[in-house]
Short mmCIF file of C-alpha atoms in Angstrom, two decimals:
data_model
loop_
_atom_site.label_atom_id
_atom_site.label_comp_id
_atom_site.label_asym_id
_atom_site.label_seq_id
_atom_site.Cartn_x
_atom_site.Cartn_y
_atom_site.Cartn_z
CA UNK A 1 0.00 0.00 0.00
CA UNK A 2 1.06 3.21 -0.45
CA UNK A 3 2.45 5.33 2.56
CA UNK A 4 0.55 7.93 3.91
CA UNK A 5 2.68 8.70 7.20
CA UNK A 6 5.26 10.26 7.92
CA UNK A 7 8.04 7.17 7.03
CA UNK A 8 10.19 7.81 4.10
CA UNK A 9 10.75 5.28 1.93
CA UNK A 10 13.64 5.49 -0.80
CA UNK A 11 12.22 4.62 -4.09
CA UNK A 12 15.62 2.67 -5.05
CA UNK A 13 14.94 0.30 -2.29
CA UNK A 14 11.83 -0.87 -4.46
CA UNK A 15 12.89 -0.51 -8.10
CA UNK A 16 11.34 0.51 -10.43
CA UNK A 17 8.38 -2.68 -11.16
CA UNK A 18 8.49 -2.33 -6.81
CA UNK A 19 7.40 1.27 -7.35
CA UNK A 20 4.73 0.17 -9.72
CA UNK A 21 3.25 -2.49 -8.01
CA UNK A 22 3.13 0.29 -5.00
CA UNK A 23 1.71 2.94 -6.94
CA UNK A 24 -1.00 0.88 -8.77
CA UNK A 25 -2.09 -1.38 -5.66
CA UNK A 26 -5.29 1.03 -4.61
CA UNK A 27 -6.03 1.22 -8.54
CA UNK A 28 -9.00 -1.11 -9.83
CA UNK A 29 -10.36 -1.31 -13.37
CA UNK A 30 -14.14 0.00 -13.36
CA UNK A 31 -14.29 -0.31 -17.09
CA UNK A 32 -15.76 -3.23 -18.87
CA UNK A 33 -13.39 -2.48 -22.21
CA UNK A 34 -10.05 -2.55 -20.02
CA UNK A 35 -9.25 -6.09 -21.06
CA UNK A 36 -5.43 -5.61 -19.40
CA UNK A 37 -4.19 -3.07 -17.43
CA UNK A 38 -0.64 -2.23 -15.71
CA UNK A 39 1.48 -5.65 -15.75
CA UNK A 40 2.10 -6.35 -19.45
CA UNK A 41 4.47 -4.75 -22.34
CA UNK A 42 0.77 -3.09 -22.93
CA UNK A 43 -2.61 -2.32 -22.11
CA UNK A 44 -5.42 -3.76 -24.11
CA UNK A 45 -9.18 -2.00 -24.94
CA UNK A 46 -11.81 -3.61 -26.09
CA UNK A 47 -13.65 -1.95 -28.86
CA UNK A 48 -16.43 -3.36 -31.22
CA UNK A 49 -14.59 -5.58 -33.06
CA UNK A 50 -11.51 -5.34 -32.52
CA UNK A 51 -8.96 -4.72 -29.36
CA UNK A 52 -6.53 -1.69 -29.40
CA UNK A 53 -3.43 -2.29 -28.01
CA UNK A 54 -1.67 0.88 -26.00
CA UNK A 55 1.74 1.26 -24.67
CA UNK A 56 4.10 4.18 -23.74
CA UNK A 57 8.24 5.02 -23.09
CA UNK A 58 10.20 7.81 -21.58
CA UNK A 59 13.45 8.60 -22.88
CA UNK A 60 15.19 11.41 -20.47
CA UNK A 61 18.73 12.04 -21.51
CA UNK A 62 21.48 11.41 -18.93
CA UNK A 63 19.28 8.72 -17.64
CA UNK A 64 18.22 6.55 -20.96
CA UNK A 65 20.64 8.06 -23.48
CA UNK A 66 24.03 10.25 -23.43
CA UNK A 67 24.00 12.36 -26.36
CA UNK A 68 27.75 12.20 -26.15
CA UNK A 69 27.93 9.56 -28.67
CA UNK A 70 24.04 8.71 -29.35
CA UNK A 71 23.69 10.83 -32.59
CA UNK A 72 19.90 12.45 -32.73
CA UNK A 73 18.83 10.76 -35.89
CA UNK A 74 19.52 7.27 -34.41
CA UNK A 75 17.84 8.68 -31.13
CA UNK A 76 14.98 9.39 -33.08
CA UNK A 77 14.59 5.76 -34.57
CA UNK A 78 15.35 3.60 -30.95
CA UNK A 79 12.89 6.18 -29.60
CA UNK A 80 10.37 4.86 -31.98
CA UNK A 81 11.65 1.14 -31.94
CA UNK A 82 11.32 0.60 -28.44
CA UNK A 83 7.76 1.15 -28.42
CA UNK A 84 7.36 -0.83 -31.55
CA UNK A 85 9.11 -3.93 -29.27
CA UNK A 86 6.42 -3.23 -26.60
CA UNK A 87 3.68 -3.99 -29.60
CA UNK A 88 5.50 -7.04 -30.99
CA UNK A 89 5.49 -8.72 -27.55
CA UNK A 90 2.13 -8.63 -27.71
CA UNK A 91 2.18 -10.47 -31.13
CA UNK A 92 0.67 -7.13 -32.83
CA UNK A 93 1.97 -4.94 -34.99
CA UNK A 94 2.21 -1.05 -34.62
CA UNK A 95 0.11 1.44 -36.15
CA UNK A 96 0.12 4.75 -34.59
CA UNK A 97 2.16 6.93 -32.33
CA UNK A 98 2.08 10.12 -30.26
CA UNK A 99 4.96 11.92 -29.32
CA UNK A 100 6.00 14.82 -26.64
CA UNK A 101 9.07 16.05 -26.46
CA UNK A 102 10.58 18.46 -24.27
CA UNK A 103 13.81 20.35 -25.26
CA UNK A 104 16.48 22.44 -23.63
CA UNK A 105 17.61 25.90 -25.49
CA UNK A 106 20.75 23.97 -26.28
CA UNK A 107 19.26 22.40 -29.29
CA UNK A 108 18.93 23.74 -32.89
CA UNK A 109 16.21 23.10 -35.39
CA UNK A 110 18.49 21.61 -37.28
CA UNK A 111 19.05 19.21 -34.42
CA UNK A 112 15.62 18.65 -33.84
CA UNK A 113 14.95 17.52 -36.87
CA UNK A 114 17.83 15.05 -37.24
CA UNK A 115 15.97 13.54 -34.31
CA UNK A 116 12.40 13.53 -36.25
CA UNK A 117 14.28 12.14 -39.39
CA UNK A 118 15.58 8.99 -37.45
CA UNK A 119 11.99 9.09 -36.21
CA UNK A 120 10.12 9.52 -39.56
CA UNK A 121 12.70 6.25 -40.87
CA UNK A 122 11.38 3.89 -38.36
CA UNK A 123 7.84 4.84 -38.84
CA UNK A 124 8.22 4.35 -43.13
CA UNK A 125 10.21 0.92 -42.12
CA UNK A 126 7.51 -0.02 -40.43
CA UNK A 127 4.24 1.59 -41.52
CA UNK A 128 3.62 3.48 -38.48
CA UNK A 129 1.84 6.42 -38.95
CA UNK A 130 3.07 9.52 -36.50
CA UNK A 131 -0.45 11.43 -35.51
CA UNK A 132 0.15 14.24 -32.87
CA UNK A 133 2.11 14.40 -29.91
CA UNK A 134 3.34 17.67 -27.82
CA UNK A 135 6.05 19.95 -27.72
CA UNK A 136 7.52 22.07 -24.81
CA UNK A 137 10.33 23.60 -23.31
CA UNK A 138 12.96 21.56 -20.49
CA UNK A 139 15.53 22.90 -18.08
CA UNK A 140 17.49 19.92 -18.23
CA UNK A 141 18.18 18.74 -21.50
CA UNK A 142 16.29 16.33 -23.68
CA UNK A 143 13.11 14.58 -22.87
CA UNK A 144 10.96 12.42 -24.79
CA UNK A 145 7.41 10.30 -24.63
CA UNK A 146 6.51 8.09 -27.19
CA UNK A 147 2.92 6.17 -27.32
CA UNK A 148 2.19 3.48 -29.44
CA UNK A 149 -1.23 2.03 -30.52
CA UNK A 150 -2.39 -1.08 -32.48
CA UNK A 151 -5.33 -3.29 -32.69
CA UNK A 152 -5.81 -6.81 -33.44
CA UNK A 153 -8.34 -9.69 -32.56
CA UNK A 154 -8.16 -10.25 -29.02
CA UNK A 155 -7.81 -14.03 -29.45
CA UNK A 156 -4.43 -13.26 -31.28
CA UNK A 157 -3.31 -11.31 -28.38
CA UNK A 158 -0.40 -12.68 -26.53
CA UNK A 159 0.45 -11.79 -22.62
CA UNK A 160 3.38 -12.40 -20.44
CA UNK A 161 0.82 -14.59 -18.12
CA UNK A 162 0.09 -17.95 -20.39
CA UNK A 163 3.08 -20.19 -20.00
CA UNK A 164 2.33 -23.68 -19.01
CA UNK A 165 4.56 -26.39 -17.49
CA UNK A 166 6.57 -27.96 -20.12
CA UNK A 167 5.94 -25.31 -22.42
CA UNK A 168 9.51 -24.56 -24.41
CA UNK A 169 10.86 -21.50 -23.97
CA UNK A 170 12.47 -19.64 -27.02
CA UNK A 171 14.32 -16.55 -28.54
CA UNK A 172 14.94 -14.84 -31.26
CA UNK A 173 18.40 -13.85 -32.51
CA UNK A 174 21.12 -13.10 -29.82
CA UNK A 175 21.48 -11.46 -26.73
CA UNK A 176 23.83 -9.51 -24.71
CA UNK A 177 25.15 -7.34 -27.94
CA UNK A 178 23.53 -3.90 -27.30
CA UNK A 179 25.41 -4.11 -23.63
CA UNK A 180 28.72 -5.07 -25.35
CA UNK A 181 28.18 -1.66 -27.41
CA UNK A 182 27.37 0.23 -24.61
CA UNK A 183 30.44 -0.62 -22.58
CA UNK A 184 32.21 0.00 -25.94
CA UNK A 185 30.95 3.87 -26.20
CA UNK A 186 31.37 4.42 -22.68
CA UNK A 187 34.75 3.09 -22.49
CA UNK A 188 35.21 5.74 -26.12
CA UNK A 189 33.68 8.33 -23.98
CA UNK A 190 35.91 8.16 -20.82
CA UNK A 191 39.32 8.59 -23.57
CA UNK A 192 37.66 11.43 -25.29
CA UNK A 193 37.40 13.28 -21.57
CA UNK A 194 40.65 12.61 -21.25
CA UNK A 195 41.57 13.60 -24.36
CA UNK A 196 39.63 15.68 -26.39
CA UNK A 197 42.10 14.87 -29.68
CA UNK A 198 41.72 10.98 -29.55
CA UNK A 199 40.36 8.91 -32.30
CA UNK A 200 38.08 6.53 -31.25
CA UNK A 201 39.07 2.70 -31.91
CA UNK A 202 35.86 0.82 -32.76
CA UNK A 203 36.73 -0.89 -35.55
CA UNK A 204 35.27 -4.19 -35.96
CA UNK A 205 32.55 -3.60 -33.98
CA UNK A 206 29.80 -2.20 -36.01
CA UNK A 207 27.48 -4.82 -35.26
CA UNK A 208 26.98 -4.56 -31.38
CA UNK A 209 27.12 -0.82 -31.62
CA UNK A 210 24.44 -0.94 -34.34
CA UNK A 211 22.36 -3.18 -31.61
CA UNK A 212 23.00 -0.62 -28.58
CA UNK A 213 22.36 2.88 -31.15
CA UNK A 214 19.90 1.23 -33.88
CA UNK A 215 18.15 -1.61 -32.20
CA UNK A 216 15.68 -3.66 -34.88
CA UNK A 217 12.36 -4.31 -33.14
CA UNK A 218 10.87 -7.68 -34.09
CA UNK A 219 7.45 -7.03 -35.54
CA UNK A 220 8.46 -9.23 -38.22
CA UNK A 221 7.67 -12.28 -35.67
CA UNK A 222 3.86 -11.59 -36.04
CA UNK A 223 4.01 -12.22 -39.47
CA UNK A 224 6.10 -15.32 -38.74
CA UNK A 225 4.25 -16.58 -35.86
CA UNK A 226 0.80 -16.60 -38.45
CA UNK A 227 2.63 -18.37 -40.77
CA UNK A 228 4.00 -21.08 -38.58
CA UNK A 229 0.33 -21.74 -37.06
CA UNK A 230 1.76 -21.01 -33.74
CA UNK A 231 0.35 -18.70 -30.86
CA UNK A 232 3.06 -17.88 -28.44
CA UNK A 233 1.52 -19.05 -24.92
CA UNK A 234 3.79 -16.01 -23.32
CA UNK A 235 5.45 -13.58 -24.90
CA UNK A 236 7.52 -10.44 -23.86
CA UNK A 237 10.19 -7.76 -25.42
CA UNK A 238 13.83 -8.37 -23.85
CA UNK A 239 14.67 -4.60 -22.47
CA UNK A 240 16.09 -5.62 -19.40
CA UNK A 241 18.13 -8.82 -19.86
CA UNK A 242 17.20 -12.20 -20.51
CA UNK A 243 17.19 -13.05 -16.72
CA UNK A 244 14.62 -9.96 -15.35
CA UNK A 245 12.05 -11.10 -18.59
CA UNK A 246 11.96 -14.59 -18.04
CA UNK A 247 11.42 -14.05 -14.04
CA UNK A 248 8.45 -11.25 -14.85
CA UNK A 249 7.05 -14.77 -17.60
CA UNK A 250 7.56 -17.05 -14.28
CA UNK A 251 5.69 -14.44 -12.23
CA UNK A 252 2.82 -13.73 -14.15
CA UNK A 253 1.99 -17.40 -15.20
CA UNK A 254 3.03 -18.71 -11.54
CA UNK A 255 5.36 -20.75 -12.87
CA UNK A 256 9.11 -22.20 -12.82
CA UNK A 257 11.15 -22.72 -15.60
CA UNK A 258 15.38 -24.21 -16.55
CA UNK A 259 17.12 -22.26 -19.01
CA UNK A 260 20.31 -24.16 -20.14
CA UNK A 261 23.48 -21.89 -20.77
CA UNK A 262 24.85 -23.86 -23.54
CA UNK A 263 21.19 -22.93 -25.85
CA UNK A 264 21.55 -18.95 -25.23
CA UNK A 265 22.70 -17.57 -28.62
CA UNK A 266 25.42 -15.03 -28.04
CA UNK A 267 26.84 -13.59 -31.25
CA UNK A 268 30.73 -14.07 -31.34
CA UNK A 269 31.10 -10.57 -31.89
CA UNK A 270 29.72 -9.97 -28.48
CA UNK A 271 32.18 -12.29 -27.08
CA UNK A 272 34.85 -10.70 -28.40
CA UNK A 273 33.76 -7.13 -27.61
CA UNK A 274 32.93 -9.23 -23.81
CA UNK A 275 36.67 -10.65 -23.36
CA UNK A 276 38.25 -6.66 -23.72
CA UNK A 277 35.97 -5.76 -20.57
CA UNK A 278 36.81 -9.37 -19.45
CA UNK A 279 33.42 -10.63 -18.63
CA UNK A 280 31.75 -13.52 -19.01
CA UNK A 281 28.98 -13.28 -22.57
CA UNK A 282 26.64 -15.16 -20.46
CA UNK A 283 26.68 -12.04 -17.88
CA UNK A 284 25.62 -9.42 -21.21
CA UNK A 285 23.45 -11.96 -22.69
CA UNK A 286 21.56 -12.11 -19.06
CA UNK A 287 21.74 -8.89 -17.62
CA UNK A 288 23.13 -6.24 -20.36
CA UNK A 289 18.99 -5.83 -21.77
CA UNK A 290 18.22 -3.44 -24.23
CA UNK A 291 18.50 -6.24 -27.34
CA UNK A 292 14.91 -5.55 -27.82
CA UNK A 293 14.70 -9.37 -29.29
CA UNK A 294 11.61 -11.33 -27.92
CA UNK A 295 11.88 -14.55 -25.63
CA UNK A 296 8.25 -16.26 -25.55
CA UNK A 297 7.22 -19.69 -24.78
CA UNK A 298 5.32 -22.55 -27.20
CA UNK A 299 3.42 -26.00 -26.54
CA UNK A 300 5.78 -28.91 -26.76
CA UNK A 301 3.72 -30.02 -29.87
CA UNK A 302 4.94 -27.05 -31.77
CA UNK A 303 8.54 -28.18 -31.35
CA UNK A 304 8.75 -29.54 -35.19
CA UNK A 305 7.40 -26.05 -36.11
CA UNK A 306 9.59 -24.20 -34.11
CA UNK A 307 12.42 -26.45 -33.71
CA UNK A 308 15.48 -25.54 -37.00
CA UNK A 309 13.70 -22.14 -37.71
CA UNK A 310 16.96 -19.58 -38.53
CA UNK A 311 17.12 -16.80 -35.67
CA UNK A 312 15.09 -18.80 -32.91
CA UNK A 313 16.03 -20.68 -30.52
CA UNK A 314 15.12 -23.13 -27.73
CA UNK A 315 16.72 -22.19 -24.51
CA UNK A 316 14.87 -24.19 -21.98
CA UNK A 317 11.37 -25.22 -20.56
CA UNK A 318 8.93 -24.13 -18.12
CA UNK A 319 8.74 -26.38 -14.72
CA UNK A 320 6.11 -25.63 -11.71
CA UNK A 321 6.31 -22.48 -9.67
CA UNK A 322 8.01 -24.42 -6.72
CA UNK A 323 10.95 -25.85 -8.81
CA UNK A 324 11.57 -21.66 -8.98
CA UNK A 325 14.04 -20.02 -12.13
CA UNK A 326 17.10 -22.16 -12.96
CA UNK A 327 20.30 -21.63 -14.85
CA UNK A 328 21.28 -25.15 -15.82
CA UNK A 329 25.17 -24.98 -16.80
CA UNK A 330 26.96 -27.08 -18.98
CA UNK A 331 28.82 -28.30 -15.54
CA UNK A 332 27.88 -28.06 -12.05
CA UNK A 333 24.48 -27.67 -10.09
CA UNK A 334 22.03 -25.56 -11.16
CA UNK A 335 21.61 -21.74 -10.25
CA UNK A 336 18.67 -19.91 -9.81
CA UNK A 337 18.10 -16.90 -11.69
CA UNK A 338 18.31 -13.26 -10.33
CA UNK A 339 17.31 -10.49 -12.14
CA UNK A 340 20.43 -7.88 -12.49
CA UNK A 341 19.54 -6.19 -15.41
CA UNK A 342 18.84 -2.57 -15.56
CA UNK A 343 16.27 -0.64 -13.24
CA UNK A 344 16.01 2.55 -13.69
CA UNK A 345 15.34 3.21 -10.09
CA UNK A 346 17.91 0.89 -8.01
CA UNK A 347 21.35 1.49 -7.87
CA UNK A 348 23.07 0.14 -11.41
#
């Protein structure tokens, strides 16, 4: 419950999906066409025949993004893409967005609209039309709020809550890259404060700074998912690492689940990008987020439709809620799973 006294309680000792569940615990739906509220990668509204799908992201800078080496026109387009990833984990594809944007005195028109170019790109990629929004001024740099809408049959609708015992659990492409970039640019940002004259040294390593800077949401998997025949029992967007996603799946379906180590595809890029900061891929792949791939879960008869599909895999199975999160290595006992991703909220 919320506190009404006079205690003070630090919002990083909750997080942020604490502060959430806090702030939303004396809510209750009292409309009939709120089919899903606060607990999903979106909301969901019933309408005559159809359901429209609603979800929103802030982007503040020094928080989300350092303009230091995010350039505005791929700020624009991962502005847009992350909200597109909150409509693909619902297995529905984007149609409209709003935007407001708040702006320091520091930035040019010019600048301003690099930014809406990078957004106007991932809205033609993707068909998205851009219909209104809000614009005002910031004392503290660069702000931005992106909604996203789509609609679809409600039956098609997938939700982080429907994972069954046995069910597989999958993913699509890699994980771990977009935190390999990130430590990349950082590490590129620290020699530039030093000094101002260096060249950066990021050769071979356009593809996980592409992933951190230009991330590819993956509405495509609605169209794949129809044409498999297969209805993702769960489903979310990986933001936040592989380990905090499959724990919210667990949660919501009150369920367990093993994911083996050796099954988590980790691009060897990454691992090479992973040995300079020497860590361990496995740590990115599991904790870095921000890959915006999608990890879902499937009946065990759809394993021949699933199973050899390029740019899925299978990475484990779901058990019952008291056999809790696993990480099965290759060698030794099992671990259980702990969500160290990023929380915007808790100390990173």
């Amino acid at each position: 419950m919320p506190n009404t006294g006079n205690k003070r309680t630090e919002i990083s000792s909750l997080g942020e999906f604490g502060l959430i569940d806090d702030l939303m615990s004396t809510f209750t739906n009292r409309q009939p066409t709120t089919l899903k509220g606060v607990g999903d990668d979106a909301a969901v509204i019933k309408n005559d025949k159809e359901t429209t799908v609603v979800s929103t992201d802030l982007l503040i800078e020094g928080v989300h993004f350092d303009l230091t080496y995010a350039p505005l026109k791929h700020l624009g387009y991962k502005a847009a893409a992350v909200n597109f990833s909150d409509m693909a984990a619902m297995n529905v594809k984007p149609q409209q967005i709003v935007i407001g944007i708040a702006l320091s005195n520091r930035f040019s028109l010019e600048a301003i609209e690099e930014f809406y170019a990078g957004l106007r790109f991932a809205c033609e990629e993707f068909e998205v039309d851009l219909i209104g929004g809000d614009t005002t001024s910031s004392q503290s740099g660069l702000m931005i709020s992106i909604t996203v809408m789509g609609q679809a049959d409600k039956d098609e609708i997938v939700y982080r809550s429907g994972a069954q015992e046995n069910d597989l659990v999958c993913v699509t492409g890699d994980l771990g890259a977009a935190y390999t970039g990130l430590l990349l640019l950082e590490r590129e940002k620290q020699e530039f404060l030093a000094n101002p004259n260096m060249q950066p040294d990021l050769q071979g390593f356009d593809y996980v700074l592409q992933r951190q800077l230009k991330p590819t949401p993956r509405v495509d998997m609605v169209d794949i998912f129809a044409q498999l025949k297969i209805k993702p029992t769960s489903m979310i967007d990986i933001s936040d690492g592989l380990a905090s996603e499959i724990l919210h799946i667990c949660k919501e379906s009150k369920k367990g689940c093993h994911l083996y180590d050796n099954k988590i595809p980790i691009d060897p890029t990454t691992c090479t990008a992973a040995d300079l900061f020497k860590i361990n891929p496995l740590v990115a792949a599991l904790n870095g987020g921000e890959d915006y791939e999608l990890l879902f879960t499937v009946k065990q008869e759809d394993f021949d439709k699933i199973n050899g599909i390029a740019g899925i895999s299978i990475i484990g199975h779901i058990t019952e809620e008291n056999a809790g999160c696993m990480l099965v290595p290759t060698n030794g006992p099992m671990v259980p799973i702990t969500a160290q991703g990023w929380d915007s909220f808790r100390e990173n």
